[in-house]
Amino acid sequence: MTRRWTTSTPLLAALALGCASNPPPPMIGGGTPERAPSGEVDRADEVRITLANSFRATATLTRRDSIILTLPDGRSQLQRMARSATISVQLAGDGQLRVRLDSLAFMPPLGEATRDAIGTTWQGTLETDGIHGLRPDRRNGITEELTAAIQELLPAFPRAGARTGTAWQDTTESTRRVEIFDAKDQRRTTWKMDSATTLEGIEVHPLTVRERYEQLGEGKQAGRTMRMSAQGVRSATYYITRTGMVDRIVQVDSASRLITIPDTRQAIPTTQVVRTTVEWRYR
């Protein structure tokens, strides 16, 4: 994956100037919020958040898909799918990430393919600009598609951390499994840290994401080659605690796709909306 990183944050620049005589800010980790100097108010919005540098957790992902197909006769067909997965996540202090698929369910069921995927382990590295080098020890359509979901479990985050109002951007180029298609994927993402709020009695800092992407891919189904082009938008909120733990993720991904079958010269426009929630529990 190729990633280009741009921080467009006047606040970060001001912090860098104001702290020139102090030691540089920590790398990802350290999860302990800064204390305000004596005599100042330690307000939630003034706390700099950095992602925790090590933890063990269980994440439960729930995803619901709505797909509208435009048939050759002009009629529309609505398809609904759902899936849920429970995964174990372990992050070591050196950034090494290990993820294991503990359970997986599809509706409608996929049978043996689902059972074969359970127990798959992914390994990668968490850096300030996201997860790198994520690879499963088993390869099939399900595990390759899950790789993209795992890639989004932890956000890209500035080296110096973030306070309320901090915003940054990055662009990525990668390959991604999209259902039956192996696709080239290009994304431009804007991140922003919003004001602290309370979620089920826990103070959290919402990190909002707005991402636009384009995809171009090819796959096979029933022996036929199929091609896909897509444009979409992903909107997500990561709720992060003061100690740098992701508590919850709420995400909506909307895409317009054109699927073509070269052999028959058939074109099938589709619109897909994916709603995903992730609940974290730390050990």
PDB file of C-alpha atoms in Angstrom:
ATOM      1  CA  MET A   1       0.000   0.000   0.000  1.00  0.00           C
ATOM      2  CA  THR A   2       1.283   3.455  -0.923  1.00  0.00           C
ATOM      3  CA  ARG A   3       0.248   6.264   1.421  1.00  0.00           C
ATOM      4  CA  ARG A   4       0.819  10.002   1.129  1.00  0.00           C
ATOM      5  CA  TRP A   5       0.379  11.917   4.375  1.00  0.00           C
ATOM      6  CA  THR A   6      -0.499  15.603   4.743  1.00  0.00           C
ATOM      7  CA  THR A   7      -1.209  17.390   8.015  1.00  0.00           C
ATOM      8  CA  SER A   8      -3.203  20.575   7.520  1.00  0.00           C
ATOM      9  CA  THR A   9      -3.541  21.715  11.099  1.00  0.00           C
ATOM     10  CA  PRO A  10      -2.737  25.248  12.255  1.00  0.00           C
ATOM     11  CA  LEU A  11      -3.079  24.001  15.835  1.00  0.00           C
ATOM     12  CA  LEU A  12      -0.303  21.440  15.383  1.00  0.00           C
ATOM     13  CA  ALA A  13       1.981  24.090  13.923  1.00  0.00           C
ATOM     14  CA  ALA A  14       1.295  26.372  16.867  1.00  0.00           C
ATOM     15  CA  LEU A  15       1.971  23.546  19.292  1.00  0.00           C
ATOM     16  CA  ALA A  16       5.276  22.812  17.597  1.00  0.00           C
ATOM     17  CA  LEU A  17       6.374  26.452  17.942  1.00  0.00           C
ATOM     18  CA  GLY A  18       5.138  26.758  21.484  1.00  0.00           C
ATOM     19  CA  CYS A  19       6.936  23.616  22.624  1.00  0.00           C
ATOM     20  CA  ALA A  20      10.212  24.155  20.794  1.00  0.00           C
ATOM     21  CA  SER A  21      12.208  24.065  24.016  1.00  0.00           C
ATOM     22  CA  ASN A  22      10.551  20.901  25.309  1.00  0.00           C
ATOM     23  CA  PRO A  23      11.301  17.273  24.348  1.00  0.00           C
ATOM     24  CA  PRO A  24       9.603  16.136  21.118  1.00  0.00           C
ATOM     25  CA  PRO A  25       6.126  14.592  21.427  1.00  0.00           C
ATOM     26  CA  PRO A  26       5.973  10.809  21.796  1.00  0.00           C
ATOM     27  CA  MET A  27       5.382   8.341  18.998  1.00  0.00           C
ATOM     28  CA  ILE A  28       2.074   6.475  18.923  1.00  0.00           C
ATOM     29  CA  GLY A  29       1.483   5.206  22.422  1.00  0.00           C
ATOM     30  CA  GLY A  30       1.785   6.450  25.930  1.00  0.00           C
ATOM     31  CA  GLY A  31      -2.000   6.791  26.228  1.00  0.00           C
ATOM     32  CA  THR A  32      -1.673   9.049  29.340  1.00  0.00           C
ATOM     33  CA  PRO A  33      -3.195  12.499  28.723  1.00  0.00           C
ATOM     34  CA  GLU A  34      -1.132  15.620  29.319  1.00  0.00           C
ATOM     35  CA  ARG A  35      -1.701  17.424  32.606  1.00  0.00           C
ATOM     36  CA  ALA A  36      -2.349  21.151  32.404  1.00  0.00           C
ATOM     37  CA  PRO A  37       0.314  23.317  34.133  1.00  0.00           C
ATOM     38  CA  SER A  38      -0.547  24.442  37.655  1.00  0.00           C
ATOM     39  CA  GLY A  39      -3.189  27.152  37.664  1.00  0.00           C
ATOM     40  CA  GLU A  40      -4.711  26.118  34.303  1.00  0.00           C
ATOM     41  CA  VAL A  41      -7.945  24.222  33.770  1.00  0.00           C
ATOM     42  CA  ASP A  42      -7.439  20.662  32.473  1.00  0.00           C
ATOM     43  CA  ARG A  43     -10.325  20.745  30.012  1.00  0.00           C
ATOM     44  CA  ALA A  44     -11.178  17.678  27.943  1.00  0.00           C
ATOM     45  CA  ASP A  45     -10.845  19.644  24.696  1.00  0.00           C
ATOM     46  CA  GLU A  46      -7.256  20.647  25.569  1.00  0.00           C
ATOM     47  CA  VAL A  47      -6.032  17.098  26.135  1.00  0.00           C
ATOM     48  CA  ARG A  48      -3.764  15.695  23.452  1.00  0.00           C
ATOM     49  CA  ILE A  49      -4.784  12.157  22.543  1.00  0.00           C
ATOM     50  CA  THR A  50      -2.315   9.546  21.288  1.00  0.00           C
ATOM     51  CA  LEU A  51      -3.196   5.965  20.438  1.00  0.00           C
ATOM     52  CA  ALA A  52      -2.316   3.371  23.086  1.00  0.00           C
ATOM     53  CA  ASN A  53       0.919   1.578  22.221  1.00  0.00           C
ATOM     54  CA  SER A  54      -0.054  -1.880  23.501  1.00  0.00           C
ATOM     55  CA  PHE A  55      -3.245  -3.715  24.405  1.00  0.00           C
ATOM     56  CA  ARG A  56      -5.220  -6.953  24.198  1.00  0.00           C
ATOM     57  CA  ALA A  57      -8.844  -6.691  23.118  1.00  0.00           C
ATOM     58  CA  THR A  58     -11.818  -8.352  21.492  1.00  0.00           C
ATOM     59  CA  ALA A  59     -13.613  -6.504  18.698  1.00  0.00           C
ATOM     60  CA  THR A  60     -17.106  -7.432  17.515  1.00  0.00           C
ATOM     61  CA  LEU A  61     -17.948  -6.313  13.974  1.00  0.00           C
ATOM     62  CA  THR A  62     -21.519  -6.148  12.701  1.00  0.00           C
ATOM     63  CA  ARG A  63     -22.112  -5.307   9.044  1.00  0.00           C
ATOM     64  CA  ARG A  64     -25.340  -4.894   7.066  1.00  0.00           C
ATOM     65  CA  ASP A  65     -25.417  -4.501   3.273  1.00  0.00           C
ATOM     66  CA  SER A  66     -28.182  -3.163   1.043  1.00  0.00           C
ATOM     67  CA  ILE A  67     -27.578  -3.635  -2.687  1.00  0.00           C
ATOM     68  CA  ILE A  68     -29.796  -2.349  -5.494  1.00  0.00           C
ATOM     69  CA  LEU A  69     -29.231  -4.008  -8.882  1.00  0.00           C
ATOM     70  CA  THR A  70     -30.591  -2.510 -12.108  1.00  0.00           C
ATOM     71  CA  LEU A  71     -31.648  -5.462 -14.266  1.00  0.00           C
ATOM     72  CA  PRO A  72     -31.446  -5.541 -18.107  1.00  0.00           C
ATOM     73  CA  ASP A  73     -35.209  -4.949 -18.388  1.00  0.00           C
ATOM     74  CA  GLY A  74     -34.902  -1.794 -16.271  1.00  0.00           C
ATOM     75  CA  ARG A  75     -36.380  -3.244 -13.081  1.00  0.00           C
ATOM     76  CA  SER A  76     -34.566  -2.851  -9.774  1.00  0.00           C
ATOM     77  CA  GLN A  77     -33.782  -5.700  -7.411  1.00  0.00           C
ATOM     78  CA  LEU A  78     -32.960  -5.168  -3.723  1.00  0.00           C
ATOM     79  CA  GLN A  79     -30.649  -7.606  -1.956  1.00  0.00           C
ATOM     80  CA  ARG A  80     -29.874  -7.564   1.766  1.00  0.00           C
ATOM     81  CA  MET A  81     -26.993  -9.308   3.502  1.00  0.00           C
ATOM     82  CA  ALA A  82     -25.578  -9.302   7.010  1.00  0.00           C
ATOM     83  CA  ARG A  83     -22.485 -10.626   8.701  1.00  0.00           C
ATOM     84  CA  SER A  84     -20.908 -10.540  12.123  1.00  0.00           C
ATOM     85  CA  ALA A  85     -17.423 -11.415  13.303  1.00  0.00           C
ATOM     86  CA  THR A  86     -15.581 -11.582  16.601  1.00  0.00           C
ATOM     87  CA  ILE A  87     -11.829 -11.097  16.497  1.00  0.00           C
ATOM     88  CA  SER A  88      -9.014 -11.036  19.044  1.00  0.00           C
ATOM     89  CA  VAL A  89      -6.590  -8.125  18.660  1.00  0.00           C
ATOM     90  CA  GLN A  90      -3.141  -7.894  20.230  1.00  0.00           C
ATOM     91  CA  LEU A  91      -0.872  -4.858  19.795  1.00  0.00           C
ATOM     92  CA  ALA A  92       2.691  -5.044  21.134  1.00  0.00           C
ATOM     93  CA  GLY A  93       4.748  -2.053  22.223  1.00  0.00           C
ATOM     94  CA  ASP A  94       6.894  -2.233  19.081  1.00  0.00           C
ATOM     95  CA  GLY A  95       3.816  -1.827  16.866  1.00  0.00           C
ATOM     96  CA  GLN A  96       3.462  -5.494  15.915  1.00  0.00           C
ATOM     97  CA  LEU A  97      -0.221  -6.284  15.394  1.00  0.00           C
ATOM     98  CA  ARG A  98      -1.774  -9.747  15.590  1.00  0.00           C
ATOM     99  CA  VAL A  99      -5.443 -10.413  14.813  1.00  0.00           C
ATOM    100  CA  ARG A 100      -7.324 -13.733  15.016  1.00  0.00           C
ATOM    101  CA  LEU A 101     -10.798 -14.505  13.649  1.00  0.00           C
ATOM    102  CA  ASP A 102     -12.687 -16.220  16.491  1.00  0.00           C
ATOM    103  CA  SER A 103     -16.187 -16.416  14.999  1.00  0.00           C
ATOM    104  CA  LEU A 104     -17.970 -15.488  11.784  1.00  0.00           C
ATOM    105  CA  ALA A 105     -21.583 -15.652  10.633  1.00  0.00           C
ATOM    106  CA  PHE A 106     -23.244 -14.672   7.348  1.00  0.00           C
ATOM    107  CA  MET A 107     -26.903 -14.156   6.517  1.00  0.00           C
ATOM    108  CA  PRO A 108     -27.740 -15.792   4.165  1.00  0.00           C
ATOM    109  CA  PRO A 109     -25.304 -18.516   5.367  1.00  0.00           C
ATOM    110  CA  LEU A 110     -22.204 -19.401   3.336  1.00  0.00           C
ATOM    111  CA  GLY A 111     -21.647 -22.811   4.957  1.00  0.00           C
ATOM    112  CA  GLU A 112     -18.235 -24.437   4.609  1.00  0.00           C
ATOM    113  CA  ALA A 113     -16.484 -21.288   3.381  1.00  0.00           C
ATOM    114  CA  THR A 114     -17.315 -19.590   6.690  1.00  0.00           C
ATOM    115  CA  ARG A 115     -16.037 -22.515   8.780  1.00  0.00           C
ATOM    116  CA  ASP A 116     -12.789 -22.619   6.814  1.00  0.00           C
ATOM    117  CA  ALA A 117     -12.107 -18.952   7.584  1.00  0.00           C
ATOM    118  CA  ILE A 118     -12.452 -19.220  11.396  1.00  0.00           C
ATOM    119  CA  GLY A 119      -9.058 -19.333  13.086  1.00  0.00           C
ATOM    120  CA  THR A 120      -7.327 -17.239  10.423  1.00  0.00           C
ATOM    121  CA  THR A 121      -4.576 -15.036  11.863  1.00  0.00           C
ATOM    122  CA  TRP A 122      -3.405 -11.725  10.414  1.00  0.00           C
ATOM    123  CA  GLN A 123      -0.108 -10.021  11.226  1.00  0.00           C
ATOM    124  CA  GLY A 124       0.949  -6.483  10.434  1.00  0.00           C
ATOM    125  CA  THR A 125       2.465  -3.329  11.891  1.00  0.00           C
ATOM    126  CA  LEU A 126       0.709  -0.271  13.310  1.00  0.00           C
ATOM    127  CA  GLU A 127       2.439   2.983  12.424  1.00  0.00           C
ATOM    128  CA  THR A 128       1.368   6.608  12.708  1.00  0.00           C
ATOM    129  CA  ASP A 129      -0.228   6.485   9.264  1.00  0.00           C
ATOM    130  CA  GLY A 130      -2.199   3.306   9.870  1.00  0.00           C
ATOM    131  CA  ILE A 131      -1.757  -0.459   9.587  1.00  0.00           C
ATOM    132  CA  HIS A 132       0.912  -1.735   7.198  1.00  0.00           C
ATOM    133  CA  GLY A 133       1.795  -5.145   5.780  1.00  0.00           C
ATOM    134  CA  LEU A 134      -1.378  -6.881   6.977  1.00  0.00           C
ATOM    135  CA  ARG A 135      -1.346 -10.508   5.792  1.00  0.00           C
ATOM    136  CA  PRO A 136      -3.588 -13.499   6.628  1.00  0.00           C
ATOM    137  CA  ASP A 137      -2.153 -16.988   7.083  1.00  0.00           C
ATOM    138  CA  ARG A 138      -5.040 -18.399   5.013  1.00  0.00           C
ATOM    139  CA  ARG A 139      -6.120 -16.997   1.682  1.00  0.00           C
ATOM    140  CA  ASN A 140      -9.605 -17.217   0.248  1.00  0.00           C
ATOM    141  CA  GLY A 141     -12.312 -14.777  -0.772  1.00  0.00           C
ATOM    142  CA  ILE A 142     -13.627 -14.309   2.767  1.00  0.00           C
ATOM    143  CA  THR A 143     -10.278 -13.721   4.481  1.00  0.00           C
ATOM    144  CA  GLU A 144      -9.128 -11.342   1.764  1.00  0.00           C
ATOM    145  CA  GLU A 145     -12.315  -9.301   2.104  1.00  0.00           C
ATOM    146  CA  LEU A 146     -11.969  -9.295   5.905  1.00  0.00           C
ATOM    147  CA  THR A 147      -8.460  -7.896   5.503  1.00  0.00           C
ATOM    148  CA  ALA A 148      -9.960  -4.591   4.344  1.00  0.00           C
ATOM    149  CA  ALA A 149     -12.244  -4.468   7.406  1.00  0.00           C
ATOM    150  CA  ILE A 150      -9.353  -5.195   9.780  1.00  0.00           C
ATOM    151  CA  GLN A 151      -7.294  -2.499   8.051  1.00  0.00           C
ATOM    152  CA  GLU A 152      -9.903   0.033   9.212  1.00  0.00           C
ATOM    153  CA  LEU A 153     -10.044  -1.082  12.866  1.00  0.00           C
ATOM    154  CA  LEU A 154      -7.402   1.446  13.928  1.00  0.00           C
ATOM    155  CA  PRO A 155      -7.143   4.975  12.504  1.00  0.00           C
ATOM    156  CA  ALA A 156      -4.232   6.808  10.941  1.00  0.00           C
ATOM    157  CA  PHE A 157      -3.062   9.238  13.616  1.00  0.00           C
ATOM    158  CA  PRO A 158      -0.514  12.104  13.726  1.00  0.00           C
ATOM    159  CA  ARG A 159       2.832  11.458  15.407  1.00  0.00           C
ATOM    160  CA  ALA A 160       2.222  14.340  17.842  1.00  0.00           C
ATOM    161  CA  GLY A 161      -1.284  13.201  18.760  1.00  0.00           C
ATOM    162  CA  ALA A 162      -4.424  15.287  18.297  1.00  0.00           C
ATOM    163  CA  ARG A 163      -6.552  17.789  20.201  1.00  0.00           C
ATOM    164  CA  THR A 164     -10.058  19.038  19.449  1.00  0.00           C
ATOM    165  CA  GLY A 165     -10.034  20.735  16.042  1.00  0.00           C
ATOM    166  CA  THR A 166      -6.950  18.922  14.757  1.00  0.00           C
ATOM    167  CA  ALA A 167      -7.446  17.856  11.125  1.00  0.00           C
ATOM    168  CA  TRP A 168      -5.276  15.966   8.669  1.00  0.00           C
ATOM    169  CA  GLN A 169      -5.454  14.251   5.281  1.00  0.00           C
ATOM    170  CA  ASP A 170      -3.869  11.297   3.553  1.00  0.00           C
ATOM    171  CA  THR A 171      -4.121   9.514   0.225  1.00  0.00           C
ATOM    172  CA  THR A 172      -3.643   5.794  -0.366  1.00  0.00           C
ATOM    173  CA  GLU A 173      -3.206   3.460  -3.304  1.00  0.00           C
ATOM    174  CA  SER A 174      -3.630  -0.270  -2.700  1.00  0.00           C
ATOM    175  CA  THR A 175      -5.257  -3.471  -3.891  1.00  0.00           C
ATOM    176  CA  ARG A 176      -8.417  -4.596  -2.125  1.00  0.00           C
ATOM    177  CA  ARG A 177     -10.779  -7.554  -2.317  1.00  0.00           C
ATOM    178  CA  VAL A 178     -14.323  -6.358  -3.073  1.00  0.00           C
ATOM    179  CA  GLU A 179     -16.629  -9.392  -3.070  1.00  0.00           C
ATOM    180  CA  ILE A 180     -15.426 -11.439  -6.093  1.00  0.00           C
ATOM    181  CA  PHE A 181     -13.227  -8.656  -7.492  1.00  0.00           C
ATOM    182  CA  ASP A 182      -9.526  -7.951  -6.976  1.00  0.00           C
ATOM    183  CA  ALA A 183      -9.535  -4.176  -7.305  1.00  0.00           C
ATOM    184  CA  LYS A 184      -7.075  -1.323  -7.508  1.00  0.00           C
ATOM    185  CA  ASP A 185      -8.195   1.120  -4.844  1.00  0.00           C
ATOM    186  CA  GLN A 186      -7.398   4.849  -4.570  1.00  0.00           C
ATOM    187  CA  ARG A 187      -8.563   6.905  -1.570  1.00  0.00           C
ATOM    188  CA  ARG A 188      -8.372  10.433  -0.248  1.00  0.00           C
ATOM    189  CA  THR A 189      -9.232  10.736   3.428  1.00  0.00           C
ATOM    190  CA  THR A 190      -9.893  13.687   5.726  1.00  0.00           C
ATOM    191  CA  TRP A 191      -9.714  13.166   9.504  1.00  0.00           C
ATOM    192  CA  LYS A 192     -10.831  15.547  12.262  1.00  0.00           C
ATOM    193  CA  MET A 193     -10.854  15.327  16.057  1.00  0.00           C
ATOM    194  CA  ASP A 194     -14.135  16.673  17.452  1.00  0.00           C
ATOM    195  CA  SER A 195     -15.049  17.893  20.932  1.00  0.00           C
ATOM    196  CA  ALA A 196     -15.160  15.377  23.770  1.00  0.00           C
ATOM    197  CA  THR A 197     -18.495  13.755  24.561  1.00  0.00           C
ATOM    198  CA  THR A 198     -19.839  10.982  26.780  1.00  0.00           C
ATOM    199  CA  LEU A 199     -20.690   7.517  25.483  1.00  0.00           C
ATOM    200  CA  GLU A 200     -22.383   5.198  27.979  1.00  0.00           C
ATOM    201  CA  GLY A 201     -20.736   7.044  30.854  1.00  0.00           C
ATOM    202  CA  ILE A 202     -17.256   7.107  29.294  1.00  0.00           C
ATOM    203  CA  GLU A 203     -15.596  10.308  28.106  1.00  0.00           C
ATOM    204  CA  VAL A 204     -14.604   9.849  24.460  1.00  0.00           C
ATOM    205  CA  HIS A 205     -13.171  12.009  21.695  1.00  0.00           C
ATOM    206  CA  PRO A 206     -14.933  11.447  18.333  1.00  0.00           C
ATOM    207  CA  LEU A 207     -12.517  11.180  15.416  1.00  0.00           C
ATOM    208  CA  THR A 208     -14.538  11.692  12.225  1.00  0.00           C
ATOM    209  CA  VAL A 209     -13.505  10.393   8.827  1.00  0.00           C
ATOM    210  CA  ARG A 210     -14.637  11.381   5.345  1.00  0.00           C
ATOM    211  CA  GLU A 211     -13.130   9.275   2.585  1.00  0.00           C
ATOM    212  CA  ARG A 212     -13.687   9.305  -1.177  1.00  0.00           C
ATOM    213  CA  TYR A 213     -12.468   6.392  -3.257  1.00  0.00           C
ATOM    214  CA  GLU A 214     -12.330   4.873  -6.727  1.00  0.00           C
ATOM    215  CA  GLN A 215     -11.954   1.191  -7.579  1.00  0.00           C
ATOM    216  CA  LEU A 216     -11.262  -0.777 -10.747  1.00  0.00           C
ATOM    217  CA  GLY A 217     -11.183  -4.569 -10.630  1.00  0.00           C
ATOM    218  CA  GLU A 218     -11.771  -7.929 -12.256  1.00  0.00           C
ATOM    219  CA  GLY A 219     -13.085 -11.274 -10.999  1.00  0.00           C
ATOM    220  CA  LYS A 220     -14.767 -14.509 -12.038  1.00  0.00           C
ATOM    221  CA  GLN A 221     -18.127 -16.034 -11.207  1.00  0.00           C
ATOM    222  CA  ALA A 222     -19.533 -19.262 -12.679  1.00  0.00           C
ATOM    223  CA  GLY A 223     -16.572 -19.335 -15.071  1.00  0.00           C
ATOM    224  CA  ARG A 224     -17.306 -15.882 -16.467  1.00  0.00           C
ATOM    225  CA  THR A 225     -14.928 -12.956 -16.304  1.00  0.00           C
ATOM    226  CA  MET A 226     -16.537  -9.863 -14.807  1.00  0.00           C
ATOM    227  CA  ARG A 227     -15.212  -6.327 -14.469  1.00  0.00           C
ATOM    228  CA  MET A 228     -16.102  -3.676 -11.921  1.00  0.00           C
ATOM    229  CA  SER A 229     -15.612   0.070 -11.606  1.00  0.00           C
ATOM    230  CA  ALA A 230     -16.804   2.033  -8.589  1.00  0.00           C
ATOM    231  CA  GLN A 231     -16.878   5.402  -6.884  1.00  0.00           C
ATOM    232  CA  GLY A 232     -17.798   5.711  -3.244  1.00  0.00           C
ATOM    233  CA  VAL A 233     -17.720   7.578   0.044  1.00  0.00           C
ATOM    234  CA  ARG A 234     -16.919   6.191   3.494  1.00  0.00           C
ATOM    235  CA  SER A 235     -17.989   8.177   6.557  1.00  0.00           C
ATOM    236  CA  ALA A 236     -16.942   6.920   9.983  1.00  0.00           C
ATOM    237  CA  THR A 237     -16.548   7.991  13.587  1.00  0.00           C
ATOM    238  CA  TYR A 238     -13.941   6.456  15.902  1.00  0.00           C
ATOM    239  CA  TYR A 239     -14.774   7.086  19.568  1.00  0.00           C
ATOM    240  CA  ILE A 240     -11.411   7.274  21.365  1.00  0.00           C
ATOM    241  CA  THR A 241     -10.898   7.407  25.141  1.00  0.00           C
ATOM    242  CA  ARG A 242      -8.414   9.704  26.891  1.00  0.00           C
ATOM    243  CA  THR A 243      -6.054   6.762  27.247  1.00  0.00           C
ATOM    244  CA  GLY A 244      -5.979   6.265  23.485  1.00  0.00           C
ATOM    245  CA  MET A 245      -8.245   3.220  23.225  1.00  0.00           C
ATOM    246  CA  VAL A 246     -10.828   2.947  20.437  1.00  0.00           C
ATOM    247  CA  ASP A 247     -14.129   2.279  22.229  1.00  0.00           C
ATOM    248  CA  ARG A 248     -16.502   2.092  19.252  1.00  0.00           C
ATOM    249  CA  ILE A 249     -16.591   2.638  15.484  1.00  0.00           C
ATOM    250  CA  VAL A 250     -19.700   3.586  13.500  1.00  0.00           C
ATOM    251  CA  GLN A 251     -19.339   3.591   9.716  1.00  0.00           C
ATOM    252  CA  VAL A 252     -21.409   4.024   6.541  1.00  0.00           C
ATOM    253  CA  ASP A 253     -19.949   3.193   3.121  1.00  0.00           C
ATOM    254  CA  SER A 254     -21.920   4.108  -0.030  1.00  0.00           C
ATOM    255  CA  ALA A 255     -20.761   3.087  -3.506  1.00  0.00           C
ATOM    256  CA  SER A 256     -22.038   3.261  -7.076  1.00  0.00           C
ATOM    257  CA  ARG A 257     -20.670   0.378  -9.151  1.00  0.00           C
ATOM    258  CA  LEU A 258     -20.866  -0.726 -12.748  1.00  0.00           C
ATOM    259  CA  ILE A 259     -20.368  -4.459 -13.280  1.00  0.00           C
ATOM    260  CA  THR A 260     -19.789  -5.621 -16.854  1.00  0.00           C
ATOM    261  CA  ILE A 261     -19.626  -9.101 -18.410  1.00  0.00           C
ATOM    262  CA  PRO A 262     -17.427  -8.887 -21.541  1.00  0.00           C
ATOM    263  CA  ASP A 263     -18.694 -12.180 -23.036  1.00  0.00           C
ATOM    264  CA  THR A 264     -22.291 -10.988 -23.157  1.00  0.00           C
ATOM    265  CA  ARG A 265     -21.626  -7.237 -23.245  1.00  0.00           C
ATOM    266  CA  GLN A 266     -24.000  -6.952 -20.320  1.00  0.00           C
ATOM    267  CA  ALA A 267     -23.719  -4.018 -17.898  1.00  0.00           C
ATOM    268  CA  ILE A 268     -25.261  -4.081 -14.415  1.00  0.00           C
ATOM    269  CA  PRO A 269     -25.342  -0.788 -12.476  1.00  0.00           C
ATOM    270  CA  THR A 270     -25.459  -1.304  -8.704  1.00  0.00           C
ATOM    271  CA  THR A 271     -25.724   0.877  -5.637  1.00  0.00           C
ATOM    272  CA  GLN A 272     -24.440  -0.526  -2.351  1.00  0.00           C
ATOM    273  CA  VAL A 273     -24.761   0.879   1.169  1.00  0.00           C
ATOM    274  CA  VAL A 274     -22.810  -0.827   3.952  1.00  0.00           C
ATOM    275  CA  ARG A 275     -23.396  -0.001   7.621  1.00  0.00           C
ATOM    276  CA  THR A 276     -20.814  -1.286  10.087  1.00  0.00           C
ATOM    277  CA  THR A 277     -20.404  -1.015  13.848  1.00  0.00           C
ATOM    278  CA  VAL A 278     -17.433  -2.222  15.879  1.00  0.00           C
ATOM    279  CA  GLU A 279     -17.567  -2.692  19.650  1.00  0.00           C
ATOM    280  CA  TRP A 280     -14.259  -3.011  21.523  1.00  0.00           C
ATOM    281  CA  ARG A 281     -13.704  -4.813  24.837  1.00  0.00           C
ATOM    282  CA  TYR A 282     -10.264  -4.635  26.466  1.00  0.00           C
ATOM    283  CA  ARG A 283      -8.735  -7.339  28.648  1.00  0.00           C
TER     284      ARG A 283
END
